[in-house]
PDB file of C-alpha atoms in Angstrom:
ATOM      1  CA  MET Z  19     -35.228   5.523   8.630  1.00  0.00           C
ATOM      2  CA  THR Z  20     -37.227   2.302   9.841  1.00  0.00           C
ATOM      3  CA  ASP Z  21     -37.548   1.002   5.830  1.00  0.00           C
ATOM      4  CA  ILE Z  22     -33.565   1.441   5.625  1.00  0.00           C
ATOM      5  CA  ARG Z  23     -33.259  -0.229   8.976  1.00  0.00           C
ATOM      6  CA  VAL Z  24     -35.499  -3.175   7.759  1.00  0.00           C
ATOM      7  CA  GLN Z  25     -33.771  -3.398   4.428  1.00  0.00           C
ATOM      8  CA  ILE Z  26     -30.396  -3.777   5.822  1.00  0.00           C
ATOM      9  CA  VAL Z  27     -31.315  -6.480   8.380  1.00  0.00           C
ATOM     10  CA  MET Z  28     -33.266  -8.395   5.675  1.00  0.00           C
ATOM     11  CA  SER Z  29     -29.891  -8.198   3.606  1.00  0.00           C
ATOM     12  CA  GLY Z  30     -28.421 -10.487   5.967  1.00  0.00           C
ATOM     13  CA  THR Z  31     -26.845  -8.122   8.583  1.00  0.00           C
ATOM     14  CA  SER Z  32     -27.322  -8.296  12.286  1.00  0.00           C
ATOM     15  CA  ALA Z  33     -30.566  -6.615  14.212  1.00  0.00           C
ATOM     16  CA  THR Z  34     -28.505  -5.901  17.480  1.00  0.00           C
ATOM     17  CA  GLU Z  35     -27.089  -2.497  17.705  1.00  0.00           C
ATOM     18  CA  TYR Z  36     -23.614  -2.116  18.496  1.00  0.00           C
ATOM     19  CA  ILE Z  37     -23.561   1.444  19.054  1.00  0.00           C
ATOM     20  CA  CYS Z  38     -25.642   2.189  21.772  1.00  0.00           C
ATOM     21  CA  LYS Z  39     -27.462   5.502  22.566  1.00  0.00           C
ATOM     22  CA  CYS Z  40     -25.935   8.348  23.950  1.00  0.00           C
ATOM     23  CA  THR Z  41     -22.934   8.584  22.487  1.00  0.00           C
ATOM     24  CA  SER Z  42     -20.847  11.933  22.388  1.00  0.00           C
ATOM     25  CA  ALA Z  43     -21.113  12.404  18.607  1.00  0.00           C
ATOM     26  CA  CYS Z  44     -22.187  15.898  17.437  1.00  0.00           C
ATOM     27  CA  ALA Z  45     -25.850  16.243  16.237  1.00  0.00           C
ATOM     28  CA  GLY Z  46     -25.770  14.648  12.476  1.00  0.00           C
ATOM     29  CA  CYS Z  47     -22.369  13.032  13.006  1.00  0.00           C
ATOM     30  CA  SER Z  48     -22.241  10.683   9.762  1.00  0.00           C
ATOM     31  CA  SER Z  49     -19.186   8.810  11.134  1.00  0.00           C
ATOM     32  CA  SER Z  50     -21.301   7.139  13.826  1.00  0.00           C
ATOM     33  CA  LEU Z  51     -24.020   6.352  11.472  1.00  0.00           C
ATOM     34  CA  ILE Z  52     -21.390   4.970   9.362  1.00  0.00           C
ATOM     35  CA  LEU Z  53     -19.765   2.840  12.543  1.00  0.00           C
ATOM     36  CA  ARG Z  54     -23.169   1.766  13.151  1.00  0.00           C
ATOM     37  CA  HIS Z  55     -23.972   0.066   9.905  1.00  0.00           C
ATOM     38  CA  VAL Z  56     -20.368  -1.272   9.626  1.00  0.00           C
ATOM     39  CA  LEU Z  57     -20.755  -3.125  12.882  1.00  0.00           C
ATOM     40  CA  LYS Z  58     -24.443  -4.364  12.109  1.00  0.00           C
ATOM     41  CA  ALA Z  59     -22.746  -5.986   9.072  1.00  0.00           C
ATOM     42  CA  ALA Z  60     -19.655  -7.309  10.763  1.00  0.00           C
ATOM     43  CA  GLY Z  61     -21.564  -8.798  13.542  1.00  0.00           C
ATOM     44  CA  PRO Z  62     -20.663  -9.590  17.232  1.00  0.00           C
ATOM     45  CA  ASP Z  63     -17.346 -11.562  16.890  1.00  0.00           C
ATOM     46  CA  THR Z  64     -15.468  -8.007  16.045  1.00  0.00           C
ATOM     47  CA  VAL Z  65     -12.782  -6.343  17.650  1.00  0.00           C
ATOM     48  CA  LEU Z  66     -12.396  -2.731  16.863  1.00  0.00           C
ATOM     49  CA  VAL Z  67      -9.115  -1.030  16.857  1.00  0.00           C
ATOM     50  CA  VAL Z  68      -9.496   3.052  16.843  1.00  0.00           C
ATOM     51  CA  PRO Z  69      -6.254   5.566  16.893  1.00  0.00           C
ATOM     52  CA  ALA Z  70      -7.163   9.194  18.132  1.00  0.00           C
ATOM     53  CA  CYS Z  71      -9.778  10.472  15.768  1.00  0.00           C
ATOM     54  CA  CYS Z  72     -13.531  11.653  16.686  1.00  0.00           C
ATOM     55  CA  THR Z  73     -14.323   7.708  17.298  1.00  0.00           C
ATOM     56  CA  SER Z  74     -12.200   7.820  20.130  1.00  0.00           C
ATOM     57  CA  VAL Z  75     -14.483  10.428  21.588  1.00  0.00           C
ATOM     58  CA  LEU Z  76     -17.776   9.533  20.395  1.00  0.00           C
ATOM     59  CA  GLN Z  77     -17.720   6.313  22.405  1.00  0.00           C
ATOM     60  CA  GLY Z  78     -17.945   7.970  25.737  1.00  0.00           C
ATOM     61  CA  VAL Z  79     -16.349   8.844  29.084  1.00  0.00           C
ATOM     62  CA  TRP Z  80     -14.702   5.996  31.159  1.00  0.00           C
ATOM     63  CA  PRO Z  81     -16.376   3.690  32.954  1.00  0.00           C
ATOM     64  CA  ASN Z  82     -19.170   4.150  30.317  1.00  0.00           C
ATOM     65  CA  THR Z  83     -19.235   3.499  26.825  1.00  0.00           C
ATOM     66  CA  ALA Z  84     -21.607   3.378  24.242  1.00  0.00           C
ATOM     67  CA  PHE Z  85     -19.735   0.716  21.973  1.00  0.00           C
ATOM     68  CA  ASN Z  86     -21.396  -2.703  22.485  1.00  0.00           C
ATOM     69  CA  ILE Z  87     -18.049  -4.467  21.321  1.00  0.00           C
ATOM     70  CA  PRO Z  88     -14.422  -4.904  22.611  1.00  0.00           C
ATOM     71  CA  VAL Z  89     -12.367  -1.827  21.426  1.00  0.00           C
ATOM     72  CA  TYR Z  90      -8.917  -0.895  21.472  1.00  0.00           C
ATOM     73  CA  ASN Z  91      -7.743   2.948  21.461  1.00  0.00           C
ATOM     74  CA  VAL Z  92      -4.252   3.257  20.455  1.00  0.00           C
ATOM     75  CA  ALA Z  93      -1.697   5.960  19.565  1.00  0.00           C
ATOM     76  CA  PHE Z  94      -2.730   8.231  16.366  1.00  0.00           C
ATOM     77  CA  ALA Z  95      -0.145   6.661  13.996  1.00  0.00           C
ATOM     78  CA  ALA Z  96      -0.548   2.713  15.320  1.00  0.00           C
ATOM     79  CA  ALA Z  97      -3.878   1.393  14.075  1.00  0.00           C
ATOM     80  CA  ALA Z  98      -2.829  -0.687  11.422  1.00  0.00           C
ATOM     81  CA  ALA Z  99       0.151  -1.989  13.457  1.00  0.00           C
ATOM     82  CA  VAL Z 100      -2.047  -2.753  16.413  1.00  0.00           C
ATOM     83  CA  ALA Z 101      -4.426  -4.603  14.017  1.00  0.00           C
ATOM     84  CA  SER Z 102      -1.541  -6.374  12.235  1.00  0.00           C
ATOM     85  CA  GLY Z 103      -0.631  -7.885  15.792  1.00  0.00           C
ATOM     86  CA  MET Z 104      -4.291  -8.684  16.595  1.00  0.00           C
ATOM     87  CA  ALA Z 105      -5.065 -10.485  13.526  1.00  0.00           C
ATOM     88  CA  ALA Z 106      -2.152 -12.539  13.949  1.00  0.00           C
ATOM     89  CA  ALA Z 107      -2.962 -13.382  17.529  1.00  0.00           C
ATOM     90  CA  PHE Z 108      -6.207 -14.388  16.487  1.00  0.00           C
ATOM     91  CA  GLU Z 109      -4.885 -16.781  13.597  1.00  0.00           C
ATOM     92  CA  SER Z 110      -2.776 -18.320  16.224  1.00  0.00           C
ATOM     93  CA  MET Z 111      -5.362 -19.551  18.067  1.00  0.00           C
ATOM     94  CA  GLY Z 112      -7.682 -20.566  15.113  1.00  0.00           C
ATOM     95  CA  LYS Z 113     -10.085 -17.739  15.461  1.00  0.00           C
ATOM     96  CA  ASN Z 114     -11.979 -16.009  12.797  1.00  0.00           C
ATOM     97  CA  THR Z 115     -12.686 -12.741  14.691  1.00  0.00           C
ATOM     98  CA  ASN Z 116     -13.381  -9.428  12.419  1.00  0.00           C
ATOM     99  CA  VAL Z 117     -10.428  -7.185  13.245  1.00  0.00           C
ATOM    100  CA  ILE Z 118     -11.390  -3.683  11.756  1.00  0.00           C
ATOM    101  CA  ALA Z 119      -9.062  -0.695  12.413  1.00  0.00           C
ATOM    102  CA  TYR Z 120     -11.253   2.437  12.132  1.00  0.00           C
ATOM    103  CA  ALA Z 121      -9.556   5.753  11.496  1.00  0.00           C
ATOM    104  CA  GLY Z 122     -10.505   9.261  10.418  1.00  0.00           C
ATOM    105  CA  ASP Z 123      -8.485  10.581   7.209  1.00  0.00           C
ATOM    106  CA  GLY Z 124      -5.900  12.522   9.575  1.00  0.00           C
ATOM    107  CA  GLY Z 125      -4.656   9.168  11.109  1.00  0.00           C
ATOM    108  CA  THR Z 126      -4.794   7.634   7.801  1.00  0.00           C
ATOM    109  CA  VAL Z 127      -4.096   9.663   4.981  1.00  0.00           C
ATOM    110  CA  ASP Z 128      -1.158  11.374   6.645  1.00  0.00           C
ATOM    111  CA  ILE Z 129      -0.416  10.000  10.483  1.00  0.00           C
ATOM    112  CA  GLY Z 130      -1.006   6.309   9.872  1.00  0.00           C
ATOM    113  CA  ILE Z 131      -0.319   5.773   6.401  1.00  0.00           C
ATOM    114  CA  GLN Z 132       3.330   4.350   7.155  1.00  0.00           C
ATOM    115  CA  ALA Z 133       1.473   1.511   9.394  1.00  0.00           C
ATOM    116  CA  LEU Z 134      -0.864   0.997   6.577  1.00  0.00           C
ATOM    117  CA  SER Z 135       1.346   0.747   3.923  1.00  0.00           C
ATOM    118  CA  GLY Z 136       3.336  -2.018   5.715  1.00  0.00           C
ATOM    119  CA  ALA Z 137       0.131  -3.911   6.942  1.00  0.00           C
ATOM    120  CA  LEU Z 138      -0.851  -3.872   3.496  1.00  0.00           C
ATOM    121  CA  GLU Z 139       2.655  -5.291   2.237  1.00  0.00           C
ATOM    122  CA  ARG Z 140       2.414  -7.789   5.042  1.00  0.00           C
ATOM    123  CA  GLU Z 141      -0.743  -9.125   3.626  1.00  0.00           C
ATOM    124  CA  THR Z 142      -2.573  -8.713   7.357  1.00  0.00           C
ATOM    125  CA  ASN Z 143      -5.984 -10.538   7.388  1.00  0.00           C
ATOM    126  CA  PHE Z 144      -8.023  -7.225   8.695  1.00  0.00           C
ATOM    127  CA  LEU Z 145     -10.365  -4.635   7.366  1.00  0.00           C
ATOM    128  CA  TYR Z 146      -9.107  -1.121   7.650  1.00  0.00           C
ATOM    129  CA  ILE Z 147     -11.768   1.410   7.212  1.00  0.00           C
ATOM    130  CA  CYS Z 148     -11.009   5.298   6.694  1.00  0.00           C
ATOM    131  CA  TYR Z 149     -14.155   7.459   7.470  1.00  0.00           C
ATOM    132  CA  ASP Z 150     -13.109  10.714   5.681  1.00  0.00           C
ATOM    133  CA  ASN Z 151     -14.694  14.068   6.842  1.00  0.00           C
ATOM    134  CA  GLU Z 152     -11.516  15.763   5.139  1.00  0.00           C
ATOM    135  CA  ALA Z 153      -9.924  17.424   8.049  1.00  0.00           C
ATOM    136  CA  TYR Z 154      -8.537  16.993  11.687  1.00  0.00           C
ATOM    137  CA  GLY Z 155     -12.174  16.995  13.191  1.00  0.00           C
ATOM    138  CA  ASN Z 156     -11.260  15.594  16.678  1.00  0.00           C
ATOM    139  CA  THR Z 157      -9.016  18.551  17.390  1.00  0.00           C
ATOM    140  CA  GLY Z 158     -10.719  21.379  15.884  1.00  0.00           C
ATOM    141  CA  MET Z 159     -10.999  20.950  12.034  1.00  0.00           C
ATOM    142  CA  GLN Z 160      -7.645  21.831  10.572  1.00  0.00           C
ATOM    143  CA  ARG Z 161      -6.497  20.874   7.433  1.00  0.00           C
ATOM    144  CA  SER Z 162      -5.388  16.850   6.453  1.00  0.00           C
ATOM    145  CA  GLY Z 163      -3.922  15.653   3.376  1.00  0.00           C
ATOM    146  CA  SER Z 164      -7.538  14.746   2.296  1.00  0.00           C
ATOM    147  CA  THR Z 165      -9.279  18.379   2.624  1.00  0.00           C
ATOM    148  CA  PRO Z 166     -10.246  19.671  -0.715  1.00  0.00           C
ATOM    149  CA  ILE Z 167      -8.472  22.671  -2.298  1.00  0.00           C
ATOM    150  CA  GLY Z 168     -10.552  25.792  -1.472  1.00  0.00           C
ATOM    151  CA  ALA Z 169     -12.054  23.896   1.777  1.00  0.00           C
ATOM    152  CA  ARG Z 170     -11.607  26.860   4.905  1.00  0.00           C
ATOM    153  CA  THR Z 171     -10.334  25.178   7.888  1.00  0.00           C
ATOM    154  CA  THR Z 172      -8.923  26.442  11.410  1.00  0.00           C
ATOM    155  CA  THR Z 173      -5.470  26.166   9.697  1.00  0.00           C
ATOM    156  CA  THR Z 174      -6.500  27.239   6.027  1.00  0.00           C
ATOM    157  CA  PRO Z 175      -9.066  29.972   6.935  1.00  0.00           C
ATOM    158  CA  GLY Z 176      -8.417  31.310   3.553  1.00  0.00           C
ATOM    159  CA  GLY Z 177      -9.113  28.068   1.793  1.00  0.00           C
ATOM    160  CA  LYS Z 178      -6.595  25.560   1.266  1.00  0.00           C
ATOM    161  CA  VAL Z 179      -4.121  26.188  -1.988  1.00  0.00           C
ATOM    162  CA  HIS Z 180      -3.158  22.488  -2.270  1.00  0.00           C
ATOM    163  CA  LYS Z 181      -5.095  19.818  -4.084  1.00  0.00           C
ATOM    164  CA  LYS Z 182      -6.054  16.565  -1.903  1.00  0.00           C
ATOM    165  CA  LYS Z 183      -4.032  13.646  -1.832  1.00  0.00           C
ATOM    166  CA  ASP Z 184      -5.086  10.782  -3.571  1.00  0.00           C
ATOM    167  CA  LEU Z 185      -5.678   8.361  -0.970  1.00  0.00           C
ATOM    168  CA  ASP Z 186      -7.262   5.451  -3.038  1.00  0.00           C
ATOM    169  CA  ARG Z 187      -4.635   4.844  -5.761  1.00  0.00           C
ATOM    170  CA  ILE Z 188      -1.652   4.860  -2.983  1.00  0.00           C
ATOM    171  CA  ILE Z 189      -3.931   1.769  -1.575  1.00  0.00           C
ATOM    172  CA  ALA Z 190      -4.616   0.534  -5.030  1.00  0.00           C
ATOM    173  CA  ALA Z 191      -0.946   0.324  -5.725  1.00  0.00           C
ATOM    174  CA  HIS Z 192      -0.311  -2.433  -2.938  1.00  0.00           C
ATOM    175  CA  ASN Z 193      -2.836  -4.706  -5.196  1.00  0.00           C
ATOM    176  CA  LEU Z 194      -5.080  -5.805  -2.372  1.00  0.00           C
ATOM    177  CA  PRO Z 195      -7.598  -8.576  -2.508  1.00  0.00           C
ATOM    178  CA  TYR Z 196     -10.296  -6.118  -2.036  1.00  0.00           C
ATOM    179  CA  MET Z 197     -10.932  -2.353  -1.444  1.00  0.00           C
ATOM    180  CA  ALA Z 198     -13.926  -0.063  -1.956  1.00  0.00           C
ATOM    181  CA  THR Z 199     -15.099   3.406  -1.518  1.00  0.00           C
ATOM    182  CA  ALA Z 200     -18.414   4.146  -0.066  1.00  0.00           C
ATOM    183  CA  CYS Z 201     -20.482   6.817   1.476  1.00  0.00           C
ATOM    184  CA  SER Z 202     -22.775   7.272   4.823  1.00  0.00           C
ATOM    185  CA  ALA Z 203     -25.876   8.631   2.688  1.00  0.00           C
ATOM    186  CA  TYR Z 204     -26.041   5.294   1.015  1.00  0.00           C
ATOM    187  CA  PRO Z 205     -26.166   2.609   3.721  1.00  0.00           C
ATOM    188  CA  GLN Z 206     -27.450  -0.477   2.128  1.00  0.00           C
ATOM    189  CA  ASP Z 207     -24.674  -0.093  -0.752  1.00  0.00           C
ATOM    190  CA  LEU Z 208     -21.953   0.350   2.606  1.00  0.00           C
ATOM    191  CA  ALA Z 209     -23.373  -2.955   4.201  1.00  0.00           C
ATOM    192  CA  LYS Z 210     -23.044  -4.669   1.351  1.00  0.00           C
ATOM    193  CA  LYS Z 211     -19.128  -3.838   0.772  1.00  0.00           C
ATOM    194  CA  VAL Z 212     -18.183  -4.497   4.519  1.00  0.00           C
ATOM    195  CA  GLN Z 213     -19.831  -8.043   4.396  1.00  0.00           C
ATOM    196  CA  LYS Z 214     -17.960  -8.670   1.061  1.00  0.00           C
ATOM    197  CA  ALA Z 215     -14.611  -7.367   2.470  1.00  0.00           C
ATOM    198  CA  LEU Z 216     -15.238  -9.650   5.492  1.00  0.00           C
ATOM    199  CA  SER Z 217     -15.710 -12.724   3.396  1.00  0.00           C
ATOM    200  CA  ILE Z 218     -12.388 -12.541   1.802  1.00  0.00           C
ATOM    201  CA  LYS Z 219      -8.987 -13.286   3.579  1.00  0.00           C
ATOM    202  CA  GLY Z 220      -6.223 -10.747   3.610  1.00  0.00           C
ATOM    203  CA  PRO Z 221      -5.682  -7.186   3.506  1.00  0.00           C
ATOM    204  CA  LYS Z 222      -9.102  -4.924   2.851  1.00  0.00           C
ATOM    205  CA  PHE Z 223      -9.827  -1.566   2.500  1.00  0.00           C
ATOM    206  CA  MET Z 224     -12.183   0.973   2.614  1.00  0.00           C
ATOM    207  CA  HIS Z 225     -13.019   4.303   2.280  1.00  0.00           C
ATOM    208  CA  ILE Z 226     -15.978   6.243   3.295  1.00  0.00           C
ATOM    209  CA  LEU Z 227     -17.103   9.955   2.555  1.00  0.00           C
ATOM    210  CA  ALA Z 228     -18.441  11.142   6.468  1.00  0.00           C
ATOM    211  CA  PRO Z 229     -19.957  15.035   5.963  1.00  0.00           C
ATOM    212  CA  CYS Z 230     -19.178  16.554   9.227  1.00  0.00           C
ATOM    213  CA  PRO Z 231     -22.093  19.498  10.165  1.00  0.00           C
ATOM    214  CA  PRO Z 232     -19.522  21.614  12.401  1.00  0.00           C
ATOM    215  CA  GLY Z 233     -16.645  20.967  10.351  1.00  0.00           C
ATOM    216  CA  TRP Z 234     -18.363  21.515   7.092  1.00  0.00           C
ATOM    217  CA  ARG Z 235     -20.564  24.264   8.416  1.00  0.00           C
ATOM    218  CA  TYR Z 236     -24.038  23.060   7.193  1.00  0.00           C
ATOM    219  CA  ASP Z 237     -27.299  22.101   9.222  1.00  0.00           C
ATOM    220  CA  ALA Z 238     -27.024  18.900  11.039  1.00  0.00           C
ATOM    221  CA  SER Z 239     -30.363  17.799   9.310  1.00  0.00           C
ATOM    222  CA  LYS Z 240     -28.730  17.886   6.217  1.00  0.00           C
ATOM    223  CA  THR Z 241     -26.065  15.032   6.786  1.00  0.00           C
ATOM    224  CA  ILE Z 242     -27.707  13.026   4.075  1.00  0.00           C
ATOM    225  CA  GLU Z 243     -28.680  15.307   1.737  1.00  0.00           C
ATOM    226  CA  VAL Z 244     -24.633  16.582   1.598  1.00  0.00           C
ATOM    227  CA  GLY Z 245     -23.230  13.267   1.315  1.00  0.00           C
ATOM    228  CA  LYS Z 246     -25.665  12.216  -1.673  1.00  0.00           C
ATOM    229  CA  MET Z 247     -24.863  15.601  -3.675  1.00  0.00           C
ATOM    230  CA  ALA Z 248     -20.982  14.503  -3.101  1.00  0.00           C
ATOM    231  CA  VAL Z 249     -21.919  11.364  -4.934  1.00  0.00           C
ATOM    232  CA  LYS Z 250     -24.498  12.711  -7.541  1.00  0.00           C
ATOM    233  CA  THR Z 251     -22.167  15.307  -8.623  1.00  0.00           C
ATOM    234  CA  GLY Z 252     -19.293  12.888  -9.227  1.00  0.00           C
ATOM    235  CA  LEU Z 253     -16.946  14.298  -6.746  1.00  0.00           C
ATOM    236  CA  TRP Z 254     -17.113  11.378  -4.198  1.00  0.00           C
ATOM    237  CA  ALA Z 255     -16.717   8.238  -6.754  1.00  0.00           C
ATOM    238  CA  MET Z 256     -18.055   4.753  -5.345  1.00  0.00           C
ATOM    239  CA  TYR Z 257     -16.886   1.522  -6.555  1.00  0.00           C
ATOM    240  CA  GLU Z 258     -15.153  -1.679  -5.599  1.00  0.00           C
ATOM    241  CA  ARG Z 259     -11.940  -3.315  -6.987  1.00  0.00           C
ATOM    242  CA  GLU Z 260     -10.882  -6.888  -6.502  1.00  0.00           C
ATOM    243  CA  TYR Z 261      -7.163  -7.237  -7.474  1.00  0.00           C
ATOM    244  CA  ASP Z 262      -7.507  -5.762 -10.913  1.00  0.00           C
ATOM    245  CA  LEU Z 263     -11.283  -5.766 -11.783  1.00  0.00           C
ATOM    246  CA  LEU Z 264     -12.913  -2.731 -10.956  1.00  0.00           C
ATOM    247  CA  THR Z 265     -16.801  -2.233 -10.506  1.00  0.00           C
ATOM    248  CA  ILE Z 266     -18.249   1.254 -10.189  1.00  0.00           C
ATOM    249  CA  SER Z 267     -21.084   1.352  -8.190  1.00  0.00           C
ATOM    250  CA  GLY Z 268     -24.731   2.392  -9.214  1.00  0.00           C
ATOM    251  CA  PRO Z 269     -25.101   5.983  -8.115  1.00  0.00           C
ATOM    252  CA  THR Z 270     -21.897   6.953  -9.933  1.00  0.00           C
ATOM    253  CA  LYS Z 271     -22.787   5.421 -13.022  1.00  0.00           C
ATOM    254  CA  ALA Z 272     -25.597   7.464 -12.695  1.00  0.00           C
ATOM    255  CA  ALA Z 273     -23.297  10.663 -12.187  1.00  0.00           C
ATOM    256  CA  MET Z 274     -21.029   9.738 -15.085  1.00  0.00           C
ATOM    257  CA  ILE Z 275     -24.558   9.930 -17.152  1.00  0.00           C
ATOM    258  CA  LYS Z 276     -26.378  12.881 -15.525  1.00  0.00           C
ATOM    259  CA  PRO Z 277     -23.992  14.794 -12.884  1.00  0.00           C
ATOM    260  CA  ALA Z 278     -25.590  17.058 -10.323  1.00  0.00           C
ATOM    261  CA  PRO Z 279     -24.424  20.695 -10.476  1.00  0.00           C
ATOM    262  CA  LEU Z 280     -20.940  20.724  -8.717  1.00  0.00           C
ATOM    263  CA  GLU Z 281     -21.750  24.278  -7.557  1.00  0.00           C
ATOM    264  CA  ASP Z 282     -24.918  22.867  -5.801  1.00  0.00           C
ATOM    265  CA  TYR Z 283     -22.786  20.783  -3.736  1.00  0.00           C
ATOM    266  CA  PHE Z 284     -20.300  23.765  -2.572  1.00  0.00           C
ATOM    267  CA  LYS Z 285     -23.317  26.199  -1.685  1.00  0.00           C
ATOM    268  CA  MET Z 286     -24.522  24.038   0.772  1.00  0.00           C
ATOM    269  CA  GLN Z 287     -21.564  24.384   2.587  1.00  0.00           C
ATOM    270  CA  GLY Z 288     -19.892  27.134   4.511  1.00  0.00           C
ATOM    271  CA  ARG Z 289     -16.250  25.858   4.138  1.00  0.00           C
ATOM    272  CA  PHE Z 290     -16.499  26.956   0.872  1.00  0.00           C
ATOM    273  CA  SER Z 291     -17.888  30.009   1.040  1.00  0.00           C
ATOM    274  CA  GLY Z 292     -14.548  31.680  -0.270  1.00  0.00           C
ATOM    275  CA  LEU Z 293     -14.053  29.217  -2.937  1.00  0.00           C
ATOM    276  CA  LYS Z 294     -12.919  31.213  -6.207  1.00  0.00           C
ATOM    277  CA  GLU Z 295     -13.481  30.381  -9.670  1.00  0.00           C
ATOM    278  CA  GLU Z 296     -10.097  29.013 -10.537  1.00  0.00           C
ATOM    279  CA  GLN Z 297     -10.313  26.502  -7.799  1.00  0.00           C
ATOM    280  CA  VAL Z 298     -13.814  25.591  -8.775  1.00  0.00           C
ATOM    281  CA  LYS Z 299     -12.153  24.816 -12.411  1.00  0.00           C
ATOM    282  CA  THR Z 300      -9.486  22.884 -10.646  1.00  0.00           C
ATOM    283  CA  VAL Z 301     -11.782  20.589  -8.627  1.00  0.00           C
ATOM    284  CA  ARG Z 302     -13.623  19.944 -11.665  1.00  0.00           C
ATOM    285  CA  GLY Z 303     -11.160  18.920 -13.683  1.00  0.00           C
ATOM    286  CA  GLU Z 304      -9.704  16.572 -11.155  1.00  0.00           C
ATOM    287  CA  MET Z 305     -13.002  15.050 -10.599  1.00  0.00           C
ATOM    288  CA  GLU Z 306     -13.836  14.693 -14.430  1.00  0.00           C
ATOM    289  CA  ARG Z 307     -10.203  13.143 -14.707  1.00  0.00           C
ATOM    290  CA  ASN Z 308     -10.621  10.451 -11.785  1.00  0.00           C
ATOM    291  CA  LEU Z 309     -14.093   9.818 -13.330  1.00  0.00           C
ATOM    292  CA  ARG Z 310     -12.337   9.115 -16.670  1.00  0.00           C
ATOM    293  CA  MET Z 311      -9.616   6.817 -15.208  1.00  0.00           C
ATOM    294  CA  LEU Z 312     -12.171   4.836 -13.583  1.00  0.00           C
ATOM    295  CA  LYS Z 313     -14.380   4.455 -16.548  1.00  0.00           C
ATOM    296  CA  ALA Z 314     -11.411   3.054 -18.480  1.00  0.00           C
ATOM    297  CA  GLU Z 315     -10.253   0.880 -15.668  1.00  0.00           C
ATOM    298  CA  ALA Z 316     -13.705  -0.909 -15.319  1.00  0.00           C
ATOM    299  CA  GLU Z 317     -13.850  -1.064 -19.144  1.00  0.00           C
ATOM    300  CA  GLY Z 318     -10.354  -2.579 -19.459  1.00  0.00           C
ATOM    301  CA  CYS Z 319      -8.959  -0.218 -21.438  1.00  0.00           C
TER     302      CYS Z 319
END
C-alpha cells in the first residue's frame, strides 16, 4: 500500500487526504477506496454531489463527517441536475472549481439516468462518476440494471434472469469529450483518468467497478483480488474514449490476449453460487462480443 500511495503522489496527485479515518464504510469497501483516489487526483478545489447511495452513509453521521471537502447530499435522481446548476454557478463567478457527481449504479443506470442524459446533452462542465457495485448496496443489495445475469441479490434470490444494461454505450451515444472505465484494483490508472477528465472542459463520465464484500459475498480481504480478476478475465474492460477515439488500457489489452478463466472469477463470489451453465455461456458471449467491438473501434474498423 505504501508503494502505491507514493507512486500516485509522485504522478501529480495531492498528498493531502480528503477521506479521513473512521468512515462508516463496510470492511473492504472499494467505493471508499475509489473516492479516496478520485479526490486526491482532483485536489482541494472540488465539490462533491452525492445522491442516495452508500457514499451518503459512509461520510458519517451529522454533525461529524469523514470528508474533507464540501459535499452536497441530494435526492436519488437529482445528482446530475444539481451538478449542472452548480457548474453553471461557478462558471458565472469565473471559478474553475471541480464539480464531481459521485453516484452508484442504482442512481445512474436506473433512477438518475434521465438527469444524467440531460446534463450531457446540455454539455455541462462536470465529471460524473458511477461507482458500480452492481446492485443497490445502500438499501440491502437489491438488483439494479447493472446486476449481471445469474447474480443473487435480495430481490433475485434465485439469480437475476436478465442481462445487465450497457451503460457505457448509452453514455457514448452522447458524444462526450471524454469518458473512461476503471477499476478500484488499479488506482494509478484510475487517478490518471480522473486528472485527464478534469483537464477537459465539458461533460465527462467515468464508470468504475467497485467490488462489494457483503453484497458479492466474499471475504473483505479479497477486494483488490476480486477487482483484478474481473479485469483479467475481460469481463470488466478498461479504456478511454475521447469523442470517437478509443484507447484500450493495458490490463484489458493483456486480457484480450490471454484472459483468466471466467469461472475463477465466479467462484470467488457467493452471489454466483447458483450460476447455471447456460448463464455462464451467455455472460461469456456478451463479454467476447463487447471485447470484439472495443477492439474494432480502437483499430478504426
